[in-house]
Coordinates of C-alpha atoms in Angstrom, one line a residue:
M54 CA -7.2 -23.6 -9.1
A55 CA -9.5 -20.8 -10.1
S56 CA -8.5 -20.9 -13.4
D57 CA -9.8 -24.1 -14.0
F58 CA -13.2 -22.8 -14.0
S59 CA -12.5 -19.4 -15.2
H60 CA -13.9 -20.1 -18.7
I61 CA -17.6 -20.8 -17.2
R62 CA -17.3 -17.1 -15.5
T63 CA -19.7 -15.2 -17.9
P64 CA -22.0 -12.2 -17.3
V65 CA -25.0 -14.6 -17.9
F66 CA -23.2 -17.4 -15.5
T67 CA -22.7 -14.5 -13.0
S68 CA -26.2 -13.6 -13.1
L69 CA -27.8 -17.2 -12.6
I70 CA -25.4 -17.3 -9.0
W71 CA -27.3 -13.9 -8.0
V72 CA -30.6 -15.4 -8.9
A73 CA -29.8 -18.4 -7.3
F74 CA -28.5 -16.6 -4.1
L75 CA -31.9 -14.5 -4.4
C76 CA -33.7 -17.6 -4.3
A77 CA -32.2 -19.0 -1.2
W78 CA -33.0 -15.9 0.4
V79 CA -37.0 -15.9 -0.4
A80 CA -36.8 -19.8 0.4
S81 CA -35.2 -19.4 3.6
S82 CA -37.7 -16.7 4.8
A83 CA -40.4 -19.1 3.9
F84 CA -39.0 -21.8 5.7
L85 CA -38.6 -19.7 8.7
Y86 CA -42.1 -18.5 8.3
H87 CA -43.5 -21.5 8.2
S88 CA -41.5 -23.1 11.4
L89 CA -42.5 -20.0 13.1
H90 CA -46.3 -20.2 12.4
A91 CA -46.3 -24.1 13.0
K92 CA -44.8 -23.2 16.6
L93 CA -47.2 -20.2 17.2
H94 CA -49.9 -22.8 16.3
Q95 CA -48.7 -25.5 18.8
Q96 CA -48.8 -22.7 21.3
G97 CA -52.3 -22.3 20.9
I98 CA -53.1 -25.5 21.1
S99 CA -51.7 -26.0 24.4
L100 CA -53.3 -23.0 25.6
V101 CA -56.9 -24.9 24.8
K102 CA -55.7 -27.8 26.5
E103 CA -54.7 -26.0 29.5
I104 CA -58.0 -24.2 29.5
E105 CA -59.9 -27.4 29.4
E106 CA -58.0 -28.8 32.3
A107 CA -58.8 -25.7 34.5
S108 CA -62.3 -26.9 33.7
L109 CA -63.1 -23.0 32.3
D110 CA -65.9 -22.6 30.1
P111 CA -65.7 -19.8 27.3
N112 CA -69.3 -19.6 27.0
N113 CA -69.4 -19.0 30.8
P114 CA -69.2 -15.4 31.6
S115 CA -67.6 -15.5 34.8
D116 CA -64.8 -17.8 33.3
V117 CA -63.9 -15.3 30.7
D118 CA -61.5 -13.5 33.1
G119 CA -59.6 -16.7 34.4
I120 CA -59.4 -17.7 30.3
Q121 CA -58.0 -14.0 29.5
T122 CA -55.1 -14.4 32.4
I123 CA -54.3 -17.9 30.8
L124 CA -54.1 -16.4 27.0
E125 CA -52.3 -13.1 28.0
R126 CA -49.5 -14.9 29.6
R127 CA -48.6 -16.4 25.9
G128 CA -49.3 -13.2 24.0
F129 CA -52.8 -14.6 22.9
S130 CA -56.6 -13.3 23.4
L131 CA -60.0 -14.1 22.6
G132 CA -61.4 -13.7 19.4
S133 CA -63.8 -14.3 16.9
I134 CA -63.4 -14.5 12.8
D135 CA -66.4 -12.0 12.5
E136 CA -63.8 -9.3 14.1
Q137 CA -61.3 -9.9 11.6
S138 CA -61.3 -6.8 8.8
Q139 CA -61.4 -7.5 5.3
D140 CA -58.2 -5.7 4.8
W141 CA -56.5 -8.6 6.3
F142 CA -53.1 -7.6 4.7
Y143 CA -52.5 -4.5 6.9
N144 CA -53.6 -6.2 10.3
N145 CA -51.3 -6.8 13.2
V146 CA -53.4 -9.2 14.6
E147 CA -54.4 -12.7 13.1
H148 CA -57.7 -14.6 14.1
E149 CA -57.2 -18.5 14.2
V150 CA -59.3 -21.5 15.5
F151 CA -57.8 -23.9 17.6
T152 CA -59.2 -27.4 18.7
A153 CA -58.3 -29.5 21.5
K154 CA -59.9 -32.4 23.6
G155 CA -63.4 -31.2 22.6
I156 CA -63.0 -27.5 23.0
T157 CA -62.8 -25.2 19.9
L158 CA -61.7 -21.1 20.6
T159 CA -61.0 -18.7 18.4
L160 CA -57.9 -16.8 19.5
K161 CA -56.2 -13.8 18.5
H162 CA -52.4 -13.5 18.1
P163 CA -49.7 -11.1 16.7
T164 CA -48.5 -11.9 13.2
I165 CA -45.9 -13.9 12.5
G166 CA -43.9 -11.0 10.5
I167 CA -44.1 -8.9 13.8
Y168 CA -44.3 -11.4 16.7
Y169 CA -41.0 -12.6 15.4
A170 CA -39.9 -9.9 13.6
H171 CA -36.3 -10.1 14.8
W172 CA -35.7 -13.5 13.3
F173 CA -36.3 -12.2 10.0
V174 CA -34.2 -9.4 10.6
V175 CA -31.2 -11.6 11.6
L176 CA -31.9 -13.9 8.4
T177 CA -32.0 -11.1 6.3
G178 CA -28.8 -9.5 7.8
L179 CA -27.1 -13.0 7.7
F180 CA -27.8 -12.7 3.8
I181 CA -26.7 -9.7 3.1
G182 CA -23.3 -10.2 4.8
V183 CA -23.0 -13.2 2.8
G184 CA -24.0 -11.6 -0.3
F185 CA -21.4 -8.5 0.6
G186 CA -18.5 -11.2 1.2
L187 CA -19.4 -13.0 -2.3
C188 CA -19.0 -9.4 -3.5
R189 CA -15.4 -9.3 -2.5
W190 CA -14.6 -12.8 -3.4
N191 CA -15.7 -12.2 -6.7
L192 CA -13.6 -8.9 -7.1
R193 CA -10.6 -10.6 -5.9
L194 CA -11.0 -13.4 -7.9
N195 CA -11.5 -11.5 -11.0
K196 CA -8.1 -9.8 -9.8
K197 CA -6.7 -13.3 -9.1
L198 CA -7.7 -14.5 -12.7
A199 CA -6.4 -11.6 -14.7
I200 CA -3.0 -12.2 -13.2
E201 CA -3.1 -16.0 -13.6
S202 CA -4.3 -15.2 -17.3
K203 CA -0.5 -13.4 -17.6
V204 CA 0.9 -16.6 -15.8
N205 CA -0.7 -19.1 -17.9
A206 CA 0.5 -17.6 -20.7
S207 CA 3.9 -18.4 -19.7
H208 CA 3.1 -21.9 -19.3
L209 CA 1.6 -22.3 -23.1
V210 CA 4.2 -25.1 -23.8
N211 CA 3.7 -28.1 -26.4
Q212 CA 2.4 -31.1 -24.0
S213 CA 3.1 -33.6 -27.1
P214 CA 6.5 -35.3 -26.9
Q215 CA 6.5 -34.6 -30.7
K216 CA 9.4 -32.4 -32.2
P217 CA 8.1 -29.1 -33.5
D218 CA 8.1 -28.9 -37.4
S219 CA 10.5 -26.7 -39.5
A220 CA 8.4 -24.0 -39.6
E221 CA 7.8 -23.5 -36.0
T222 CA 11.6 -23.9 -35.8
V223 CA 12.9 -21.1 -38.3
N224 CA 9.9 -18.8 -36.5
M225 CA 11.6 -19.3 -33.2
L226 CA 15.2 -18.6 -34.9
L227 CA 13.6 -15.4 -36.1
V228 CA 12.7 -13.8 -33.2
E229 CA 15.0 -11.7 -31.6
Q230 CA 16.6 -13.0 -28.7
Y231 CA 17.6 -10.9 -25.3
G232 CA 18.8 -12.0 -22.2
L233 CA 16.9 -10.8 -18.7
F234 CA 18.3 -10.1 -15.8
S235 CA 16.2 -9.2 -12.7
L236 CA 16.8 -8.1 -9.3
V237 CA 14.2 -9.0 -6.3
N238 CA 13.9 -7.3 -3.1
F239 CA 11.4 -8.9 -0.6
D240 CA 10.1 -7.8 3.1
V241 CA 10.1 -11.3 4.2
K242 CA 12.6 -13.4 6.3
L243 CA 12.7 -17.0 5.1
P244 CA 13.0 -20.1 7.8
E245 CA 16.9 -21.3 8.8
E246 CA 16.0 -24.4 7.2
C247 CA 15.0 -22.7 3.5
D248 CA 17.8 -22.7 1.3
A249 CA 16.7 -19.5 -0.5
E250 CA 18.6 -20.5 -4.2
T251 CA 17.2 -24.1 -4.3
Y252 CA 13.6 -22.9 -3.1
F253 CA 13.2 -20.1 -5.8
K254 CA 14.8 -22.0 -8.8
V255 CA 12.2 -24.7 -8.1
V256 CA 9.4 -22.2 -8.1
L257 CA 10.8 -20.5 -11.2
A258 CA 11.5 -23.7 -13.4
K259 CA 7.7 -24.5 -12.3
A260 CA 6.5 -21.3 -13.6
F261 CA 8.9 -21.2 -16.7
T262 CA 9.1 -24.5 -18.2
K263 CA 9.2 -23.3 -21.6
Y264 CA 13.0 -21.8 -20.4
Q265 CA 15.4 -24.8 -20.0
K266 CA 18.4 -22.2 -18.4
C267 CA 17.1 -20.3 -15.3
R268 CA 19.8 -19.2 -12.8
V269 CA 18.9 -18.0 -9.4
R270 CA 21.5 -16.8 -6.9
Y271 CA 20.9 -15.1 -3.5
L272 CA 23.4 -12.2 -3.5
N273 CA 25.1 -10.9 0.1
D274 CA 23.1 -7.7 0.0
G275 CA 20.1 -9.6 0.7
L276 CA 18.6 -9.1 -3.1
L277 CA 17.6 -12.1 -5.5
A278 CA 19.2 -12.1 -8.6
I279 CA 17.4 -14.3 -11.7
T280 CA 19.0 -14.8 -15.2
F281 CA 17.2 -15.9 -18.1
P282 CA 19.8 -16.3 -21.0
V283 CA 17.5 -16.8 -23.9
V284 CA 14.1 -15.1 -24.1
P285 CA 12.0 -13.9 -26.9
K286 CA 11.7 -9.9 -26.9
P287 CA 8.1 -10.2 -27.2
E288 CA 7.7 -12.1 -24.2
I289 CA 10.0 -10.2 -21.9
Q290 CA 7.4 -7.7 -20.2
D291 CA 4.6 -10.4 -19.4
M292 CA 7.9 -12.4 -18.0
T293 CA 8.8 -9.5 -15.2
A294 CA 5.0 -9.4 -14.0
V295 CA 5.0 -13.5 -13.9
I296 CA 8.6 -13.3 -11.8
H297 CA 6.8 -10.7 -9.6
E298 CA 3.5 -12.9 -9.1
Q299 CA 5.5 -16.1 -8.9
I300 CA 8.0 -14.7 -6.1
F301 CA 5.2 -13.2 -4.2
K302 CA 2.8 -16.3 -4.0
S303 CA 6.2 -18.8 -2.9
L304 CA 6.4 -16.1 -0.2
R305 CA 2.9 -16.0 0.8
K306 CA 3.5 -19.9 2.2
F307 CA 5.8 -18.5 5.0
R308 CA 4.1 -15.4 5.8
H309 CA -0.1 -14.9 4.9
D310 CA -1.0 -11.6 5.4
L311 CA 2.1 -10.3 3.0
S312 CA 1.0 -7.4 0.5
R313 CA 2.3 -7.4 -3.2
K314 CA 3.9 -4.0 -2.2
A315 CA 6.4 -5.9 -0.2
V316 CA 8.1 -8.0 -3.2
K317 CA 9.7 -5.2 -5.4
V318 CA 11.3 -6.7 -9.0
G319 CA 13.6 -4.4 -11.0
T320 CA 14.5 -6.2 -14.6
C321 CA 16.7 -5.6 -17.5
Y322 CA 16.8 -7.3 -20.8
Y323 CA 19.7 -7.0 -22.7
P324 CA 21.3 -7.9 -25.9
H325 CA 24.0 -10.9 -26.1
K326 CA 27.7 -9.9 -25.1
A327 CA 26.5 -6.9 -23.1
E328 CA 28.7 -5.8 -20.1
Q329 CA 27.7 -7.2 -16.8
A330 CA 28.2 -4.3 -15.0
K331 CA 25.8 -2.2 -17.3
V332 CA 23.0 -4.7 -16.7
Y333 CA 23.4 -5.1 -13.3
Q334 CA 23.3 -1.1 -13.2
L335 CA 20.1 -0.9 -15.2
A336 CA 18.4 -3.9 -12.9
R337 CA 19.6 -1.7 -9.7
S338 CA 18.2 1.4 -11.3
A339 CA 14.8 -0.6 -12.1
L340 CA 14.5 -1.9 -8.8
A341 CA 14.8 1.6 -7.5
I342 CA 12.2 2.7 -9.3
A343 CA 10.1 -0.2 -8.7
T344 CA 10.7 0.5 -4.9
N345 CA 9.8 4.1 -4.9
N346 CA 6.6 3.6 -6.8
L347 CA 3.5 2.8 -4.5
W348 CA 1.2 1.1 -6.7
H349 CA 3.7 -0.7 -9.5
H350 CA 5.7 -3.2 -8.0
Y351 CA 8.1 -3.8 -10.8
H352 CA 9.9 -2.2 -13.5
C353 CA 11.9 -3.4 -16.5
Q354 CA 14.5 -1.3 -18.5
P355 CA 16.3 -2.1 -21.6
L356 CA 20.1 -2.2 -22.4
N357 CA 20.2 -0.6 -26.0
H358 CA 22.8 1.5 -27.8
T359 CA 21.1 4.9 -26.5
Q360 CA 21.2 3.5 -22.9
S361 CA 24.7 2.4 -23.2
E362 CA 25.7 5.6 -24.3
L363 CA 24.1 7.3 -21.9
F364 CA 25.9 5.0 -19.3
E365 CA 29.1 6.5 -20.4
E366 CA 27.8 9.8 -19.8
Q367 CA 26.5 8.9 -16.4
Q368 CA 29.4 7.5 -14.7
E369 CA 31.2 11.4 -15.5
V370 CA 28.7 12.9 -13.6
L371 CA 30.9 13.7 -10.7
N372 CA 33.1 15.3 -13.6
Y373 CA 30.1 17.4 -14.6
I374 CA 29.8 18.6 -10.8
T375 CA 33.8 19.0 -10.3
R376 CA 33.5 21.7 -13.6
G377 CA 30.7 23.3 -12.0
R378 CA 28.0 22.1 -14.7
F379 CA 25.7 22.0 -11.7
L380 CA 22.9 24.5 -10.1
L381 CA 20.8 24.3 -6.9
L382 CA 16.9 24.8 -6.6
F383 CA 15.3 25.1 -3.7
Q384 CA 12.2 23.8 -2.5
P385 CA 10.0 26.2 -0.5
L386 CA 9.0 24.9 3.0
I387 CA 5.5 26.5 4.3
G388 CA 4.8 27.0 7.9
F389 CA 1.1 26.8 8.6
D390 CA 1.5 28.9 11.9
Q391 CA 3.8 31.8 9.8
Q392 CA 1.4 31.5 6.8
D393 CA 4.8 31.9 5.1
I394 CA 8.0 30.3 3.9
V395 CA 10.1 29.3 7.0
A396 CA 12.6 27.6 5.1
S397 CA 13.9 26.0 1.8
E398 CA 15.4 23.0 0.9
A399 CA 18.2 22.3 -1.4
L400 CA 17.6 20.3 -4.5
L401 CA 21.0 19.4 -6.7
R402 CA 20.6 19.5 -10.7
V403 CA 23.5 18.3 -13.2
R404 CA 23.6 20.2 -16.6
H405 CA 24.2 17.1 -18.9
S406 CA 25.1 17.8 -22.5
K407 CA 22.5 16.1 -24.1
I408 CA 19.8 15.3 -21.6
G409 CA 19.7 18.7 -19.8
L410 CA 19.0 19.0 -16.2
M411 CA 19.3 16.2 -14.5
S412 CA 17.6 15.2 -11.0
A413 CA 19.7 13.2 -8.2
K414 CA 17.0 10.4 -8.4
Q415 CA 17.9 10.3 -12.3
F416 CA 21.6 9.4 -11.6
I417 CA 22.2 8.6 -7.7
V418 CA 21.0 5.2 -8.5
H419 CA 24.4 4.7 -10.3
V420 CA 26.5 5.9 -8.0
Q421 CA 28.3 3.1 -6.3
E422 CA 31.6 4.2 -4.3
P423 CA 31.4 5.7 -0.9
T424 CA 33.6 8.5 -2.0
H425 CA 31.7 9.7 -4.6
F426 CA 28.4 10.5 -2.1
I427 CA 31.1 12.1 -0.3
E428 CA 32.2 14.4 -3.1
L429 CA 28.7 14.8 -4.1
D430 CA 27.5 16.2 -0.7
K431 CA 31.0 18.4 0.0
H432 CA 30.1 20.5 -3.7
V433 CA 26.2 20.7 -2.4
I434 CA 27.4 22.3 0.7
G435 CA 30.2 24.5 -0.5
Q436 CA 27.7 25.7 -3.2
V437 CA 25.2 26.7 -0.2
F438 CA 27.9 28.4 1.8
N439 CA 28.8 30.5 -1.6
L440 CA 25.0 31.2 -1.9
L441 CA 24.7 32.5 1.9
N442 CA 27.7 34.6 1.4
K443 CA 26.6 36.5 -1.6
E444 CA 22.6 36.2 -0.4
P445 CA 21.8 36.0 3.0
S446 CA 18.7 35.1 4.0
N447 CA 16.4 35.2 7.2
L448 CA 15.1 31.5 5.8
D449 CA 16.9 28.2 7.0
V450 CA 18.2 26.1 4.5
H451 CA 17.8 22.4 4.5
I452 CA 20.5 20.1 3.1
N453 CA 20.2 16.4 2.5
I454 CA 23.3 14.4 3.4
H455 CA 23.7 10.8 2.5
C456 CA 24.4 8.0 5.1
M457 CA 27.7 7.1 3.3
S458 CA 29.0 11.0 4.3
W459 CA 27.1 10.9 8.0
C460 CA 29.5 7.9 8.2
S461 CA 32.6 8.8 7.1
S462 CA 34.9 10.0 9.9
D463 CA 36.7 12.6 7.2
F464 CA 33.7 14.0 5.9
R465 CA 32.6 15.0 9.3
S466 CA 35.8 16.3 10.2
W467 CA 35.6 18.8 6.8
L468 CA 31.9 19.6 7.7
L469 CA 32.9 20.8 11.3
A470 CA 36.3 22.7 10.2
Q471 CA 33.5 24.4 7.4
L472 CA 31.2 25.4 9.8
A473 CA 33.6 26.8 12.3
D474 CA 34.5 29.4 9.6
F475 CA 30.7 30.0 8.4
K476 CA 29.0 33.2 10.0
Y477 CA 25.6 31.7 8.8
A478 CA 25.9 28.2 10.4
Y479 CA 22.9 28.9 12.2
R480 CA 20.8 29.0 9.3
L481 CA 21.8 25.4 8.2
V482 CA 19.6 22.2 8.7
F483 CA 21.3 19.1 7.7
E484 CA 18.8 16.2 7.0
I485 CA 19.1 12.4 7.7
A486 CA 16.8 9.6 6.7
A487 CA 15.0 7.9 9.5
F488 CA 16.6 4.7 8.9
D489 CA 20.1 5.7 8.7
F490 CA 19.2 7.8 12.0
Y491 CA 18.0 4.6 13.7
Q492 CA 20.8 2.6 12.6
Y493 CA 24.0 4.7 13.4
S494 CA 22.3 7.3 15.7
I495 CA 25.1 6.3 18.5
Q496 CA 27.9 6.6 16.3
L497 CA 26.5 10.0 15.1
H498 CA 25.9 11.1 18.5
D499 CA 29.2 13.0 18.7
I500 CA 28.7 14.9 15.4
F501 CA 25.2 16.0 16.1
C502 CA 26.1 17.6 19.5
A503 CA 29.2 19.1 17.4
L504 CA 26.6 20.5 14.9
Q505 CA 24.5 22.0 17.9
K506 CA 27.6 23.9 19.3
S507 CA 28.0 25.2 15.8
G508 CA 24.5 26.9 15.4
A509 CA 23.5 24.0 12.8
R510 CA 21.1 21.8 13.6
V511 CA 19.5 18.3 12.1
M512 CA 16.2 17.3 10.5
V513 CA 15.2 13.6 10.4
D514 CA 13.0 12.9 7.4
H515 CA 11.5 10.1 5.2
I516 CA 9.5 9.2 8.8
E517 CA 6.9 6.7 7.8
K518 CA 6.2 4.5 11.3
P519 CA 5.7 5.5 14.9
L520 CA 8.9 7.4 16.4
E521 CA 11.4 5.3 18.8
V522 CA 11.0 8.3 21.2
S523 CA 14.2 7.3 23.5
R524 CA 16.5 7.8 20.2
F525 CA 15.4 11.4 20.0
R526 CA 15.3 12.4 23.7
A527 CA 19.4 12.0 23.9
L528 CA 20.0 14.5 20.7
P529 CA 18.8 18.2 21.0
A530 CA 20.3 18.6 17.8
V531 CA 17.2 17.2 16.2
V532 CA 14.8 20.3 15.9
G533 CA 12.3 18.7 13.4
L534 CA 10.5 15.6 11.5
K535 CA 9.8 14.9 7.8
L536 CA 7.0 12.5 7.0
S537 CA 7.8 10.4 3.6
V538 CA 6.1 10.9 0.9
E539 CA 4.4 7.7 0.4
L540 CA 2.9 8.7 4.0
V541 CA 1.8 11.4 2.9
H542 CA 0.2 10.0 -0.8
N543 CA -3.3 10.0 -0.7
I544 CA -3.7 10.3 2.9
E545 CA -6.8 12.1 2.7
V546 CA -8.7 8.9 1.3
D547 CA -6.3 6.5 3.8
L548 CA -7.7 6.1 7.3
Q549 CA -4.7 4.1 8.3
R550 CA -2.2 6.5 7.1
Q551 CA -4.0 8.9 9.1
R552 CA -4.1 7.2 12.3
L553 CA -0.4 6.3 11.7
V554 CA 0.4 10.1 11.1
R555 CA -2.0 11.4 14.0
E556 CA 0.2 8.9 16.3
I557 CA 3.5 10.5 15.3
V558 CA 2.5 13.9 15.7
T559 CA 1.3 12.9 19.0
Q560 CA 5.0 11.6 19.9
A561 CA 6.4 14.2 18.2
K562 CA 4.3 16.7 21.1
L563 CA 6.0 15.0 23.7
L564 CA 9.5 15.6 22.3
K565 CA 8.5 19.0 21.2
L566 CA 9.6 18.6 17.5
P567 CA 7.2 19.9 14.7
V568 CA 6.4 17.7 12.0
F569 CA 6.4 18.7 8.1
A570 CA 5.0 16.9 5.0
I571 CA 6.7 16.5 1.7
G572 CA 5.3 15.9 -1.7
V573 CA 2.0 18.0 -0.9
E574 CA 0.2 18.1 -5.0
T575 CA -3.8 18.8 -3.9
H576 CA -5.6 20.8 -1.8
Q577 CA -7.3 17.8 -0.3
T578 CA -4.4 16.6 0.9
L579 CA -3.2 19.9 2.6
L580 CA -6.3 20.5 4.5
C581 CA -6.4 16.4 5.7
L582 CA -2.6 17.2 7.4
Q583 CA -3.5 20.8 9.0
K584 CA -6.4 18.7 10.7
L585 CA -4.1 16.0 11.6
G586 CA -1.5 18.3 13.5
I587 CA 1.3 19.0 10.9
K588 CA 3.1 22.3 11.2
G589 CA 4.4 22.7 7.6
A590 CA 4.5 21.6 4.3
Q591 CA 6.3 21.8 0.9
G592 CA 5.2 20.3 -2.4
H593 CA 4.4 21.3 -5.9
Y594 CA 0.8 22.1 -4.4
F595 CA 3.0 25.3 -3.5
S596 CA 5.9 26.0 -6.0
E597 CA 8.0 24.2 -8.2
P598 CA 12.0 24.4 -7.1
L599 CA 13.1 27.6 -7.4
Q600 CA 16.0 28.6 -8.7
Q601 CA 17.0 31.1 -6.2
F602 CA 16.4 31.6 -2.0
S603 CA 12.4 31.4 -2.1
D604 CA 11.0 34.3 -1.5
S605 CA 7.1 35.3 -0.7
D606 CA 6.5 36.9 -4.0
L607 CA 7.8 33.9 -5.6
I608 CA 4.9 31.4 -4.8
S609 CA 2.3 31.0 -6.7
G610 CA 0.1 31.9 -3.9
H611 CA -1.8 28.9 -2.7
D612 CA -3.7 29.7 0.7
T613 CA -2.6 27.4 3.6

């Protein structure tokens, strides 16, 4: 609807709106002043009538006190035109002549602006509130128009039933054609009577009338798969944004408080006859990138020749690790009370022949088999054991374990067997994501208790909402909590996140668990976290990941 009058939203038009708003405020104030003055004048006339009915003569000195008593009850007093100062603009009192039933009196009363000042304050406050609301509406409308301009760009279809001329047909054939595959993840529960595939197919068909073929499928893992077999390459990037906007708008009908970050879209565009497995993996990778990004809710990746070759090599990541072509870096964890390093988190890096060092985030999205996750975790744990045996350290070492590994009975048996023969087990802290901890805490109760008996401990990371306190009380092996990067990012300017972190810290104090933050990059973030009760932090503000166990001399020297 907003797009129907977007063409008249010029700076001149906007200025005219604000001028009209100002004129409305002036006119309302003048009308209020006139109405209040008429009311005050009516009160003066009623007072004169009351004096006449009481048979009081203003010219009789003995009746003056009685008249003053009557007038003062209404805020009036006897006055004279001669008393009024020439500087009438600055006076707090007005003199006015009232006549009723043959009696004429000059009475003094407070000026309208002072006597009814509260009414003018209320009126002005009301207009200020309306003006503030208009400003916010204007900003939101501008954003909406900017987005809808992209949406409308995809709706530019020739409305006439005439066939396009031969030149237009040739131009379409010359444009490089691709396929577009999108995966959509949204945090909304649809009504049971709503068929997701049919509903979203209708939504997209209305949005993309230019493309006759659009396949929509609701996958078993809860993702929505959207396929456009033929799309011109210049329109691919805009289509990704339009898909996100259309899905978001369609879901707002079921949940009015839905935010755009609750809808994430990962897209892969590919040449024809591309392998479906590669397209799907790239779309999952793009979706993972969008999910991990706070501000960008959709991401598009191409499947080209270079990417295809890279896929073949990324599938051999496990072979790189098996052959020992990897290393561990260690991210220092700084304790605020100790003013020193208290632990180091082990981070896996793979030595790729063409790309160089690959972080876990670069290849983990392409790992699909549960056995691959288990093998990765086993190699990381084995390397940490070797390093601790060669270079004993007084610092704890944190190791992230994937959910697939935690849920594997074979891996749990292997881990306990390794710890039984390891003399530095008390230096190990195994980390598990909060989501997995809540979901599998009952199944993992025995392994956590066994880890505690061996001397190792457990830390729950990626905390992003208030704790489920009852889950922690039954597991003494849990010795700490780590906030998620998303919760820490820009917390110094986000009051809602500060309140959430303060609540988490309060709950953790009841459980006697320290709370740590990760991803700290600025001094302002650090100061804010300290005020909120955080016990320690890690991030690039303190140090880059190091190639050996962290030592105080290796840190660049930021005060905490």
